[in-house]
Amino acid sequence: MVSAATAFGVGVIVLVHTAIAAVGARYFRITLKTRWGSVLYTIVLTPVVYVATTLAFGVLGFGAGAFENAGTLIGVTWVFPFFLGWSVDIFWIPPPEAYEDSPKPANDQ
């Protein structure tokens, strides 16, 4: 049985990883000109950030002992937040093209 503190730690990890995926996907969609470039950068670089945050959370003791095998750990703390964050960026945040017609500041003219 998992304690409340361990469940809270796993929840924090999932929320932080979801935010990282959403912000990373948005950043690559805005800065890169091609659709495939943003997809590839998101798929490759987001897990690199996950490694650093997972190590940091492990040192702090968040979610320690919550999972019996590594597959469940990766699925719950990496795969689920990755696709949840990516879907937040794609489906709920307006596309970057919607902001191109916004008014420019007066000092940029």
Backbone as numpy.savetxt, mean C-alpha at the origin, in Angstrom:
# Nx Ny Nz CAx CAy CAz Cx Cy Cz
-5.15 -19.52 20.31 -5.99 -18.35 20.31 -5.10 -17.11 20.31
-5.49 -16.15 19.53 -4.72 -14.92 19.38 -5.22 -13.88 20.38
-4.30 -13.17 21.00 -4.69 -12.15 21.96 -5.18 -10.90 21.24
-5.83 -10.03 21.98 -6.35 -8.79 21.41 -5.21 -7.89 20.94
-4.12 -7.88 21.66 -2.97 -7.05 21.28 -2.36 -7.53 19.97
-2.30 -8.84 19.78 -1.75 -9.39 18.54 -2.68 -9.08 17.37
-3.98 -9.22 17.57 -4.94 -8.89 16.52 -4.87 -7.40 16.17
-4.70 -6.56 17.18 -4.55 -5.13 16.93 -3.28 -4.86 16.12
-2.20 -5.54 16.45 -0.95 -5.37 15.72 -1.07 -5.77 14.26
-1.76 -6.89 14.01 -1.99 -7.31 12.62 -2.85 -6.29 11.90
-3.85 -5.74 12.58 -4.69 -4.71 11.98 -3.89 -3.47 11.61
-2.97 -3.08 12.47 -2.12 -1.93 12.17 -1.25 -2.21 10.95
-0.69 -3.39 10.89 0.14 -3.76 9.74 -0.68 -3.72 8.45
-1.88 -4.27 8.49 -2.74 -4.28 7.29 -3.10 -2.86 6.88
-3.45 -2.00 7.82 -3.79 -0.61 7.49 -2.60 0.15 6.91
-1.44 0.00 7.51 -0.25 0.70 7.01 0.12 0.20 5.62
0.08 -1.11 5.41 0.42 -1.66 4.09 -0.62 -1.27 3.03
-1.88 -1.15 3.41 -2.90 -0.69 2.47 -2.63 0.76 2.07
-2.29 1.59 3.03 -1.97 2.99 2.73 -0.73 3.10 1.85
0.27 2.29 2.10 1.49 2.31 1.29 1.16 1.92 -0.15
0.34 0.90 -0.32 -0.02 0.46 -1.68 -0.84 1.52 -2.40
-1.78 2.15 -1.72 -2.61 3.18 -2.36 -1.79 4.39 -2.75
-0.94 4.86 -1.85 -0.11 6.04 -2.14 0.93 5.71 -3.21
1.53 4.53 -3.13 2.51 4.13 -4.14 1.89 4.02 -5.52
0.73 3.38 -5.61 0.05 3.25 -6.90 -0.32 4.62 -7.46
-0.81 5.51 -6.61 -1.17 6.86 -7.06 0.07 7.62 -7.53
1.15 7.53 -6.78 2.38 8.23 -7.15 2.87 7.76 -8.52
2.90 6.46 -8.74 3.39 5.95 -10.02 2.42 6.27 -11.16
1.12 6.32 -10.89 0.17 6.70 -11.94 0.34 8.16 -12.33
0.70 9.01 -11.38 0.86 10.43 -11.68 2.19 10.71 -12.37
3.26 10.10 -11.89 4.58 10.46 -12.40 4.98 9.75 -13.68
4.48 8.55 -13.92 4.89 7.80 -15.10 3.88 8.02 -16.23
4.36 8.10 -17.44 3.51 8.42 -18.58 2.76 7.22 -19.14
3.30 6.00 -18.98 2.65 4.82 -19.55 1.90 4.05 -18.47
0.85 3.39 -18.89 0.07 2.60 -17.95 0.87 1.40 -17.45
1.57 0.72 -18.36 2.34 -0.46 -17.97 3.50 -0.10 -17.05
4.06 1.07 -17.25 5.15 1.50 -16.37 4.68 1.65 -14.94
3.53 2.27 -14.76 3.01 2.46 -13.41 2.62 1.12 -12.78
2.08 0.20 -13.58 1.72 -1.12 -13.05 2.97 -1.88 -12.62
3.99 -1.89 -13.46 5.22 -2.62 -13.14 5.93 -2.03 -11.92
6.02 -0.71 -11.86 6.67 -0.09 -10.71 5.89 -0.38 -9.43
4.57 -0.36 -9.50 3.76 -0.65 -8.32 3.97 -2.10 -7.87
3.97 -3.03 -8.82 4.12 -4.44 -8.48 5.51 -4.75 -7.93
6.54 -4.05 -8.43 7.92 -4.36 -8.02 8.34 -3.58 -6.77
8.02 -2.30 -6.70 8.56 -1.48 -5.62 7.73 -1.48 -4.34
6.44 -1.72 -4.43 5.63 -1.76 -3.22 6.06 -2.89 -2.29
6.30 -4.11 -2.79 6.80 -5.15 -1.88 8.16 -4.84 -1.27
8.98 -4.06 -1.94 10.27 -3.66 -1.36 10.03 -2.80 -0.12
9.06 -1.90 -0.20 8.71 -1.09 0.96 8.09 -1.97 2.05
7.30 -2.97 1.62 6.71 -3.90 2.59 7.78 -4.64 3.39
8.88 -4.98 2.77 9.95 -5.67 3.49 10.45 -4.79 4.63
10.70 -3.53 4.33 11.20 -2.62 5.36 10.19 -2.42 6.48
8.93 -2.23 6.12 7.93 -2.00 7.17 7.65 -3.28 7.97
7.69 -4.42 7.32 7.48 -5.68 8.04 8.62 -5.92 9.03
9.84 -5.62 8.63 10.96 -5.75 9.56 10.82 -4.79 10.73
10.40 -3.57 10.44 10.22 -2.58 11.51 9.11 -3.01 12.46
8.00 -3.49 11.92 6.91 -3.95 12.78 7.32 -5.20 13.57
8.13 -6.05 12.97 8.61 -7.23 13.68 9.49 -6.87 14.86
10.34 -5.87 14.68 11.19 -5.40 15.77 10.34 -4.82 16.90
9.26 -4.12 16.52 8.37 -3.53 17.52 7.44 -4.56 18.16
7.33 -5.74 17.56 6.52 -6.80 18.13 5.07 -6.80 17.69
4.72 -6.03 16.66 3.34 -6.01 16.17 3.02 -7.34 15.48
1.92 -7.97 15.89 1.46 -9.18 15.24 2.31 -10.40 15.49
3.14 -10.38 16.51 4.04 -11.51 16.77 3.24 -12.76 17.15
3.50 -13.85 16.45 2.87 -15.12 16.76 1.44 -15.26 16.30
0.98 -14.40 15.42 -0.42 -14.45 14.98 -0.67 -15.56 13.97
0.33 -15.94 13.22 0.14 -16.91 12.13 1.04 -18.11 12.33
0.51 -19.27 11.95 1.28 -20.51 12.13 2.23 -20.78 10.97
1.91 -20.28 9.79 2.81 -20.52 8.65 3.05 -19.24 7.88
4.11 -19.24 7.09 4.51 -18.04 6.36 3.53 -17.68 5.25
2.86 -18.67 4.66 1.90 -18.38 3.59 0.74 -17.53 4.07
0.22 -17.85 5.23 -0.87 -17.05 5.79 -0.39 -15.65 6.15
0.79 -15.57 6.70 1.36 -14.26 7.05 1.48 -13.37 5.82
2.04 -13.90 4.75 2.22 -13.11 3.52 0.86 -12.75 2.91
-0.06 -13.69 2.94 -1.38 -13.44 2.37 -2.14 -12.34 3.09
-2.10 -12.37 4.42 -2.87 -11.40 5.20 -2.18 -10.05 5.29
-0.87 -10.02 5.43 -0.18 -8.75 5.65 0.46 -8.15 4.40
0.51 -8.89 3.29 1.09 -8.35 2.07 0.11 -8.36 0.91
-0.42 -9.53 0.57 -1.23 -9.67 -0.64 -2.56 -8.93 -0.49
-3.28 -9.18 0.60 -4.56 -8.50 0.81 -4.41 -6.98 0.84
-3.50 -6.40 1.64 -3.36 -4.95 1.64 -2.90 -4.39 0.29
-2.06 -5.14 -0.42 -1.58 -4.67 -1.73 -2.75 -4.47 -2.68
-3.58 -5.49 -2.83 -4.70 -5.37 -3.77 -5.80 -4.45 -3.25
-5.99 -4.36 -1.95 -6.94 -3.42 -1.40 -6.50 -1.98 -1.65
-5.23 -1.68 -1.39 -4.72 -0.33 -1.64 -4.74 0.04 -3.10
-4.39 -0.91 -3.96 -4.40 -0.66 -5.39 -5.83 -0.41 -5.88
-6.78 -1.17 -5.37 -8.17 -0.97 -5.78 -8.72 0.36 -5.25
-8.29 0.79 -4.08 -8.69 2.10 -3.58 -8.22 3.18 -4.55
-6.99 3.08 -5.02 -6.47 4.07 -5.97 -7.21 4.01 -7.30
-7.47 2.83 -7.79 -8.07 2.71 -9.12 -9.56 3.04 -9.12
-10.31 2.55 -8.13 -11.76 2.65 -8.17 -12.35 3.83 -7.41
-11.72 4.30 -6.35 -12.34 5.32 -5.52 -11.70 6.69 -5.62
-10.49 6.79 -6.05 -9.84 8.09 -6.21 -9.94 8.47 -7.69
-10.32 9.71 -8.00 -10.42 10.10 -9.41 -9.08 9.93 -10.13
-9.12 9.60 -11.42 -7.87 9.39 -12.16 -7.06 10.68 -12.26
-5.76 10.56 -12.45 -4.92 11.76 -12.54 -5.33 12.67 -13.69
-5.89 12.12 -14.75 -6.30 12.94 -15.89 -7.41 13.92 -15.52
-8.17 13.64 -14.48 -9.26 14.52 -14.07 -8.74 15.82 -13.47
-7.49 15.84 -13.06 -6.92 17.02 -12.44 -6.16 17.90 -13.41
-6.02 17.51 -14.68 -5.26 18.31 -15.63 -5.99 19.60 -16.01
-7.31 19.62 -15.94 -8.07 20.80 -16.32 -8.32 21.74 -15.15
-7.69 21.50 -14.02 -7.88 22.36 -12.87 -7.19 23.69 -13.10
-7.72 24.76 -12.50 -7.12 26.09 -12.71 -5.70 26.16 -12.17
-4.88 26.93 -12.86 -3.48 27.10 -12.46 -3.40 28.28 -11.46
-2.44 28.22 -10.54 -2.23 29.36 -9.65 -1.84 30.62 -10.43
-2.14 31.77 -9.89 -1.92 33.05 -10.58 -0.44 33.30 -10.85
0.47 32.85 -9.99 1.88 33.12 -10.16 2.54 32.19 -11.17
1.85 31.15 -11.70 2.43 30.23 -12.68 2.17 30.67 -14.12
1.46 31.74 -14.34 1.11 32.15 -15.70 2.18 32.96 -16.36
